[in-house]
Amino acid sequence: KYNVAVVGASGAVGEELFRVLEETKFPIGNLLPLASANSVGMEIECQGKAFKIEELTETVFEGRDIDIAFFSAGGSISAQFARYAVEAGAVVIDNTSHFRMDPDVPLVVPEVNPEDIELWQDTGIIANPNCSTIQMVQLLKPLDDLYGIKRVDVSTYQAVSGAGKAGMEELVRQMQDFFSFKLDETEVKAFAHQIALNVIPHIDVPQENGYTKEEMKMVNETNKIMHTDFAVSATCVRVPVLRSHSESITITFREGVDVSVQEAREALENFENVKVIDDIEKNEYPMPIIATDTDETYVGRIRKDIFAENILHLWGVADQVRVGAATNAVRIAWKWIA
Ligand code: HSE
């Protein structure tokens, strides 16, 4: 059995982590839920036992014999505290962006690059990629293996859960304000603009090149995970959906490759944790209401480009809190103990 700490225990991803650990019957010895002083004393239930949240401090890991410490409380918390967990002997599985592009830290999606987990020993840290990257590389990997990707253009439709509980609460509150005819004076805090009845083409901070940080995460993380160097261009958009991200993906394969929809569909169907739903005649395609609360990445609308034989279009959807965060982190932990 393994002693497990969860930093960010009261957040949206933290709460889901406990659920995924329980559902997958992760062999937990002791569980140490950690959060800021505000949440201390709150009870967490996992695998039929109750645990009280303790305060995250520099010394809290000492003498606790923690094997695995999940961090999902934001980059600045990981920057400040992850090293204390490592020093106390734990492997840190970090859900934030803080260590992702560190060349010594493996960035892992277990279906795509499980072999990289072994590199954890260099720093004691394994990074969990950004949610929008995780679900995209799960769809790119089988197609890259089959045809060789040259370029990817993606537009995302990202749920408010990407901004944590505060984002989800903001959408619900704004919809309530709409129904009470108060939307004009609704509070706007979690996003750059009102998200209810709106879409916002702006996630995370602008970069000098005109892209946002979220968009550049998709570019850089994709190539790190897949050990590739193809071009990726992303437009990341926040939509008033509660917790599953959707992505419209255009994949350009190498010149001269004639991509067959049937072959692509089979490759996707056979890939671990990917599910194809693809029959537009019957109104069947992936949507957030299908993906939410599941551990699959769904793909549909698979079609050849009408102008170029080496271009394929598809539509992918996955639960942001699970596939994009908690489930991926727990899958890493399962591989780590294997
Ligand atoms: N950056 C993502 C979002 C969350 O804002 O949707 C990913 O963990």
CSV table of C-alpha atoms and ligand atoms in Angstrom, one decimal:
chain,number,residue,atom,x,y,z
A,1,LYS,CA,0.0,0.0,0.0
A,2,TYR,CA,1.1,3.6,-0.7
A,3,ASN,CA,0.8,6.7,1.5
A,4,VAL,CA,-0.8,9.4,-0.6
A,5,ALA,CA,-0.9,13.2,-0.1
A,6,VAL,CA,-3.2,15.4,-2.1
A,7,VAL,CA,-2.4,19.1,-2.1
A,8,GLY,CA,-5.4,21.2,-3.1
A,9,ALA,CA,-7.7,18.7,-1.5
A,10,SER,CA,-10.7,21.1,-1.4
A,11,GLY,CA,-10.4,22.2,-5.1
A,12,ALA,CA,-12.4,20.8,-8.1
A,13,VAL,CA,-9.5,18.6,-9.2
A,14,GLY,CA,-8.6,17.6,-5.6
A,15,GLU,CA,-12.1,16.4,-5.0
A,16,GLU,CA,-12.2,14.4,-8.2
A,17,LEU,CA,-8.8,12.9,-7.4
A,18,PHE,CA,-10.3,11.3,-4.3
A,19,ARG,CA,-13.1,9.9,-6.4
A,20,VAL,CA,-10.8,8.4,-9.1
A,21,LEU,CA,-8.5,6.9,-6.4
A,22,GLU,CA,-11.5,5.3,-4.8
A,23,GLU,CA,-13.1,4.1,-8.1
A,24,THR,CA,-9.8,2.6,-9.3
A,25,LYS,CA,-9.2,1.0,-5.9
A,26,PHE,CA,-5.8,2.6,-5.7
A,27,PRO,CA,-3.9,0.8,-2.9
A,28,ILE,CA,-3.9,3.6,-0.3
A,29,GLY,CA,-2.3,3.2,3.1
A,30,ASN,CA,-2.6,6.6,4.7
A,31,LEU,CA,-4.2,9.6,3.0
A,32,LEU,CA,-3.1,13.1,3.8
A,33,PRO,CA,-5.4,15.8,2.3
A,34,LEU,CA,-3.7,19.2,2.4
A,35,ALA,CA,-5.0,22.7,1.6
A,36,SER,CA,-4.8,26.3,2.7
A,37,ALA,CA,-5.7,27.3,6.2
A,38,ASN,CA,-9.3,28.1,5.1
A,39,SER,CA,-10.1,24.4,4.5
A,40,VAL,CA,-8.3,22.9,7.5
A,41,GLY,CA,-10.5,20.5,9.4
A,42,MET,CA,-12.9,19.7,6.5
A,43,GLU,CA,-13.5,16.0,6.1
A,44,ILE,CA,-12.7,14.0,3.0
A,45,GLU,CA,-14.1,10.6,2.5
A,46,CYS,CA,-12.2,8.1,0.4
A,47,GLN,CA,-12.4,4.3,0.3
A,48,GLY,CA,-14.8,4.2,3.2
A,49,LYS,CA,-12.6,6.2,5.6
A,50,ALA,CA,-12.7,9.8,6.7
A,51,PHE,CA,-9.6,12.1,6.6
A,52,LYS,CA,-9.3,15.6,7.9
A,53,ILE,CA,-7.7,18.3,5.7
A,54,GLU,CA,-4.4,19.6,7.2
A,55,GLU,CA,-2.7,22.8,6.4
A,56,LEU,CA,0.0,22.8,3.7
A,57,THR,CA,3.2,23.9,5.3
A,58,GLU,CA,6.9,23.4,4.5
A,59,THR,CA,7.2,20.8,7.2
A,60,VAL,CA,3.9,18.9,6.9
A,61,PHE,CA,5.5,16.1,4.8
A,62,GLU,CA,8.2,15.4,7.4
A,63,GLY,CA,8.0,11.9,9.0
A,64,ARG,CA,4.7,11.1,7.2
A,65,ASP,CA,6.3,8.5,4.9
A,66,ILE,CA,4.4,9.8,1.9
A,67,ASP,CA,5.0,7.8,-1.3
A,68,ILE,CA,3.0,9.9,-3.8
A,69,ALA,CA,2.0,13.6,-3.5
A,70,PHE,CA,-0.5,14.9,-6.0
A,71,PHE,CA,-0.3,18.7,-6.4
A,72,SER,CA,-3.3,20.5,-7.8
A,73,ALA,CA,-3.4,23.9,-6.1
A,74,GLY,CA,-1.9,26.1,-8.7
A,75,GLY,CA,1.6,26.8,-10.1
A,76,SER,CA,2.8,29.1,-7.3
A,77,ILE,CA,1.9,26.5,-4.7
A,78,SER,CA,3.8,23.8,-6.6
A,79,ALA,CA,6.7,26.1,-7.0
A,80,GLN,CA,6.9,26.8,-3.3
A,81,PHE,CA,6.0,23.4,-1.8
A,82,ALA,CA,6.7,20.5,-4.2
A,83,ARG,CA,10.4,20.3,-3.2
A,84,TYR,CA,9.4,19.6,0.5
A,85,ALA,CA,7.4,16.6,-0.6
A,86,VAL,CA,10.3,15.4,-2.8
A,87,GLU,CA,12.8,16.0,0.1
A,88,ALA,CA,10.6,13.9,2.3
A,89,GLY,CA,10.9,11.0,-0.2
A,90,ALA,CA,7.7,11.3,-2.2
A,91,VAL,CA,7.2,11.4,-6.0
A,92,VAL,CA,5.3,14.5,-6.9
A,93,ILE,CA,2.6,14.2,-9.6
A,94,ASP,CA,2.0,17.8,-10.4
A,95,ASN,CA,-1.1,19.0,-12.1
A,96,THR,CA,0.0,22.6,-12.6
A,97,SER,CA,2.0,24.1,-15.4
A,98,HIS,CA,5.0,24.9,-13.1
A,99,PHE,CA,7.3,22.1,-14.0
A,100,ARG,CA,5.8,21.0,-17.4
A,101,MET,CA,8.5,22.4,-19.7
A,102,ASP,CA,11.4,21.7,-17.4
A,103,PRO,CA,13.6,19.5,-19.6
A,104,ASP,CA,14.4,17.2,-16.6
A,105,VAL,CA,10.8,16.7,-15.6
A,106,PRO,CA,8.8,14.1,-17.6
A,107,LEU,CA,5.4,15.3,-19.0
A,108,VAL,CA,3.2,12.2,-19.2
A,109,VAL,CA,-0.1,11.0,-20.8
A,110,PRO,CA,0.1,7.3,-19.9
A,111,GLU,CA,-1.6,6.2,-23.2
A,112,VAL,CA,0.9,8.2,-25.2
A,113,ASN,CA,4.4,8.2,-23.5
A,114,PRO,CA,4.3,5.9,-20.5
A,115,GLU,CA,8.0,5.2,-20.9
A,116,ASP,CA,8.8,8.7,-19.8
A,117,ILE,CA,7.6,8.0,-16.3
A,118,GLU,CA,10.9,6.4,-15.6
A,119,LEU,CA,12.6,9.7,-15.8
A,120,TRP,CA,10.9,10.7,-12.5
A,121,GLN,CA,14.1,9.9,-10.6
A,122,ASP,CA,16.0,12.9,-11.9
A,123,THR,CA,13.9,15.4,-10.0
A,124,GLY,CA,11.3,13.4,-8.1
A,125,ILE,CA,8.6,15.1,-10.1
A,126,ILE,CA,6.2,13.9,-12.9
A,127,ALA,CA,4.2,16.6,-14.6
A,128,ASN,CA,0.6,16.2,-15.7
A,129,PRO,CA,-0.1,18.1,-18.9
A,130,ASN,CA,-2.7,20.8,-19.5
A,131,CYS,CA,-6.2,19.5,-19.9
A,132,SER,CA,-6.6,20.6,-23.5
A,133,THR,CA,-3.3,19.0,-24.4
A,134,ILE,CA,-4.1,15.7,-22.8
A,135,GLN,CA,-7.2,15.0,-24.8
A,136,MET,CA,-5.7,16.2,-28.0
A,137,VAL,CA,-2.5,14.0,-27.9
A,138,GLN,CA,-4.7,11.0,-27.1
A,139,LEU,CA,-6.2,11.5,-30.6
A,140,LEU,CA,-3.0,12.6,-32.4
A,141,LYS,CA,-0.8,9.7,-31.2
A,142,PRO,CA,-2.5,6.8,-33.1
A,143,LEU,CA,-2.8,8.9,-36.2
A,144,ASP,CA,0.8,10.1,-36.1
A,145,ASP,CA,1.9,6.5,-35.7
A,146,LEU,CA,-0.1,5.6,-38.8
A,147,TYR,CA,0.5,8.5,-41.1
A,148,GLY,CA,3.1,10.9,-39.7
A,149,ILE,CA,1.7,14.4,-38.8
A,150,LYS,CA,3.1,17.5,-40.4
A,151,ARG,CA,0.8,20.2,-38.8
A,152,VAL,CA,-2.1,20.5,-36.5
A,153,ASP,CA,-4.6,23.4,-36.3
A,154,VAL,CA,-7.0,23.2,-33.3
A,155,SER,CA,-9.8,25.4,-32.0
A,156,THR,CA,-10.9,24.6,-28.5
A,157,TYR,CA,-14.3,25.0,-26.7
A,158,GLN,CA,-13.2,24.9,-23.1
A,159,ALA,CA,-15.5,24.4,-20.1
A,160,VAL,CA,-15.5,26.8,-17.1
A,161,SER,CA,-14.2,24.0,-14.9
A,162,GLY,CA,-10.8,24.8,-16.4
A,163,ALA,CA,-10.8,27.8,-14.0
A,164,GLY,CA,-11.7,25.5,-11.0
A,165,LYS,CA,-14.6,25.7,-8.7
A,166,ALA,CA,-14.6,29.5,-9.0
A,167,GLY,CA,-15.2,29.2,-12.8
A,168,MET,CA,-18.1,26.8,-12.4
A,169,GLU,CA,-19.7,28.8,-9.7
A,170,GLU,CA,-19.4,32.0,-11.8
A,171,LEU,CA,-21.3,30.4,-14.7
A,172,VAL,CA,-24.1,29.1,-12.5
A,173,ARG,CA,-24.4,32.5,-10.7
A,174,GLN,CA,-24.5,34.4,-13.9
A,175,MET,CA,-27.2,32.1,-15.3
A,176,GLN,CA,-29.2,32.7,-12.1
A,177,ASP,CA,-28.7,36.4,-12.6
A,178,PHE,CA,-30.0,36.0,-16.1
A,179,PHE,CA,-33.2,34.4,-14.9
A,180,SER,CA,-33.6,37.1,-12.3
A,181,PHE,CA,-33.1,39.8,-15.0
A,182,LYS,CA,-29.9,41.0,-13.3
A,183,LEU,CA,-27.3,39.8,-15.9
A,184,ASP,CA,-26.3,43.5,-16.6
A,185,GLU,CA,-24.9,43.8,-13.1
A,186,THR,CA,-23.6,40.3,-12.7
A,187,GLU,CA,-20.2,39.9,-11.1
A,188,VAL,CA,-17.3,39.1,-13.5
A,189,LYS,CA,-14.3,37.7,-11.7
A,190,ALA,CA,-13.1,34.3,-12.9
A,191,PHE,CA,-12.9,35.2,-16.6
A,192,ALA,CA,-12.1,38.3,-18.7
A,193,HIS,CA,-15.8,38.8,-19.5
A,194,GLN,CA,-19.2,37.5,-18.6
A,195,ILE,CA,-19.3,33.9,-19.6
A,196,ALA,CA,-23.0,33.2,-19.4
A,197,LEU,CA,-24.5,33.4,-22.9
A,198,ASN,CA,-21.1,34.3,-24.3
A,199,VAL,CA,-17.9,32.8,-25.6
A,200,ILE,CA,-14.5,34.3,-24.8
A,201,PRO,CA,-11.5,33.7,-27.2
A,202,HIS,CA,-9.0,34.3,-24.4
A,203,ILE,CA,-7.7,31.8,-21.9
A,204,ASP,CA,-4.7,32.6,-19.7
A,205,VAL,CA,-2.4,35.5,-20.3
A,206,PRO,CA,-1.4,37.0,-23.7
A,207,GLN,CA,2.1,36.3,-25.0
A,208,GLU,CA,4.3,38.5,-27.1
A,209,ASN,CA,3.6,36.5,-30.3
A,210,GLY,CA,-0.2,37.3,-30.1
A,211,TYR,CA,-1.1,33.8,-28.8
A,212,THR,CA,-2.3,33.2,-25.3
A,213,LYS,CA,-0.4,31.1,-22.7
A,214,GLU,CA,-3.0,28.4,-23.0
A,215,GLU,CA,-2.5,28.2,-26.8
A,216,MET,CA,1.3,28.0,-26.4
A,217,LYS,CA,0.8,25.2,-23.8
A,218,MET,CA,-0.9,23.2,-26.5
A,219,VAL,CA,2.0,23.8,-28.9
A,220,ASN,CA,4.9,23.1,-26.6
A,221,GLU,CA,3.4,20.3,-24.5
A,222,THR,CA,2.2,18.4,-27.5
A,223,ASN,CA,5.7,18.1,-28.9
A,224,LYS,CA,7.3,17.3,-25.6
A,225,ILE,CA,4.8,14.5,-24.9
A,226,MET,CA,4.9,13.0,-28.4
A,227,HIS,CA,8.6,13.5,-28.9
A,228,THR,CA,7.8,15.3,-32.2
A,229,ASP,CA,8.4,18.7,-33.7
A,230,PHE,CA,5.4,19.2,-36.0
A,231,ALA,CA,3.7,22.6,-36.2
A,232,VAL,CA,0.7,23.2,-33.9
A,233,SER,CA,-1.5,26.3,-33.9
A,234,ALA,CA,-4.3,26.7,-31.4
A,235,THR,CA,-7.1,29.1,-30.7
A,236,CYS,CA,-8.4,28.5,-27.2
A,237,VAL,CA,-11.9,29.6,-26.4
A,238,ARG,CA,-13.9,29.6,-23.2
A,239,VAL,CA,-17.5,28.5,-23.6
A,240,PRO,CA,-20.4,28.3,-21.1
A,241,VAL,CA,-20.1,24.5,-20.6
A,242,LEU,CA,-19.6,23.2,-17.1
A,243,ARG,CA,-16.9,20.6,-17.3
A,244,SER,CA,-15.9,19.0,-20.7
A,245,HIS,CA,-13.6,20.5,-23.2
A,246,SER,CA,-14.3,20.1,-26.9
A,247,GLU,CA,-11.8,20.5,-29.7
A,248,SER,CA,-12.1,20.9,-33.5
A,249,ILE,CA,-8.8,19.5,-34.8
A,250,THR,CA,-7.5,19.7,-38.4
A,251,ILE,CA,-4.5,17.4,-39.0
A,252,THR,CA,-2.2,17.8,-42.0
A,253,PHE,CA,-0.2,14.6,-42.7
A,254,ARG,CA,3.0,14.4,-44.7
A,255,GLU,CA,2.8,15.2,-48.4
A,256,GLY,CA,1.4,12.4,-50.5
A,257,VAL,CA,-0.2,10.5,-47.7
A,258,ASP,CA,-3.7,9.5,-48.6
A,259,VAL,CA,-5.6,9.4,-45.4
A,260,SER,CA,-8.5,6.9,-45.2
A,261,VAL,CA,-11.3,7.8,-42.8
A,262,GLN,CA,-11.9,4.1,-42.2
A,263,GLU,CA,-8.2,3.5,-41.3
A,264,ALA,CA,-8.1,6.6,-39.1
A,265,ARG,CA,-11.3,5.5,-37.3
A,266,GLU,CA,-9.9,2.0,-36.7
A,267,ALA,CA,-6.7,3.4,-35.3
A,268,LEU,CA,-8.6,5.7,-33.0
A,269,GLU,CA,-11.0,2.9,-31.9
A,270,ASN,CA,-8.1,0.7,-31.0
A,271,PHE,CA,-6.3,3.3,-28.9
A,272,GLU,CA,-6.6,3.0,-25.2
A,273,ASN,CA,-9.3,5.1,-23.6
A,274,VAL,CA,-10.5,6.6,-26.8
A,275,LYS,CA,-14.1,6.1,-28.0
A,276,VAL,CA,-15.4,6.8,-31.4
A,277,ILE,CA,-19.0,8.1,-31.8
A,278,ASP,CA,-19.4,9.1,-35.4
A,279,ASP,CA,-22.7,8.9,-37.3
A,280,ILE,CA,-24.0,12.3,-38.2
A,281,GLU,CA,-26.9,10.8,-40.1
A,282,LYS,CA,-28.2,9.6,-36.7
A,283,ASN,CA,-27.1,12.8,-34.9
A,284,GLU,CA,-24.3,10.9,-33.1
A,285,TYR,CA,-21.1,12.7,-32.3
A,286,PRO,CA,-19.3,13.5,-29.1
A,287,MET,CA,-20.6,16.3,-26.9
A,288,PRO,CA,-19.8,17.5,-23.3
A,289,ILE,CA,-23.1,16.0,-22.0
A,290,ILE,CA,-21.8,12.6,-23.2
A,291,ALA,CA,-18.2,12.9,-22.0
A,292,THR,CA,-18.9,14.5,-18.6
A,293,ASP,CA,-18.2,12.1,-15.6
A,294,THR,CA,-16.4,9.6,-17.8
A,295,ASP,CA,-12.8,8.6,-18.3
A,296,GLU,CA,-12.9,8.3,-22.1
A,297,THR,CA,-11.8,10.8,-24.8
A,298,TYR,CA,-14.5,10.8,-27.4
A,299,VAL,CA,-13.9,11.5,-31.1
A,300,GLY,CA,-16.2,11.9,-34.0
A,301,ARG,CA,-17.0,13.9,-37.2
A,302,ILE,CA,-13.9,12.2,-38.7
A,303,ARG,CA,-13.7,13.3,-42.3
A,304,LYS,CA,-11.3,14.0,-45.1
A,305,ASP,CA,-10.7,17.5,-46.2
A,306,ILE,CA,-12.6,18.3,-49.4
A,307,PHE,CA,-9.5,19.9,-51.0
A,308,ALA,CA,-6.5,17.9,-49.9
A,309,GLU,CA,-6.0,14.2,-49.5
A,310,ASN,CA,-3.5,14.4,-46.7
A,311,ILE,CA,-5.8,16.5,-44.4
A,312,LEU,CA,-8.2,15.0,-41.9
A,313,HIS,CA,-10.7,16.8,-39.6
A,314,LEU,CA,-12.1,15.6,-36.3
A,315,TRP,CA,-13.9,16.6,-33.2
A,316,GLY,CA,-12.8,15.5,-29.7
A,317,VAL,CA,-14.4,15.8,-26.3
A,318,ALA,CA,-13.3,14.8,-22.8
A,319,ASP,CA,-14.2,15.6,-19.2
A,320,GLN,CA,-11.7,18.3,-18.2
A,321,VAL,CA,-11.7,17.5,-14.5
A,322,ARG,CA,-11.2,13.8,-15.0
A,323,VAL,CA,-9.4,13.0,-18.3
A,324,GLY,CA,-7.8,16.4,-18.3
A,325,ALA,CA,-6.6,16.3,-14.7
A,326,ALA,CA,-7.5,13.8,-12.0
A,327,THR,CA,-7.8,10.6,-14.1
A,328,ASN,CA,-4.6,11.3,-16.0
A,329,ALA,CA,-2.8,11.9,-12.7
A,330,VAL,CA,-4.1,8.7,-11.1
A,331,ARG,CA,-3.2,6.8,-14.3
A,332,ILE,CA,0.3,8.1,-13.9
A,333,ALA,CA,0.3,6.9,-10.3
A,334,TRP,CA,-0.8,3.4,-11.3
A,335,LYS,CA,2.0,3.2,-13.9
A,336,TRP,CA,4.5,4.5,-11.3
A,337,ILE,CA,3.6,1.8,-8.8
A,338,ALA,CA,3.5,-1.0,-11.5
B,1,HSE,N1,-6.0,25.7,-18.5
B,1,HSE,C1,-7.1,24.9,-18.6
B,1,HSE,C2,-8.4,25.8,-18.7
B,1,HSE,C3,-7.2,24.1,-17.3
B,1,HSE,O1,-8.3,26.9,-18.3
B,1,HSE,O2,-9.3,25.3,-19.2
B,1,HSE,C4,-6.3,22.9,-17.5
B,1,HSE,O3,-6.0,22.2,-16.5
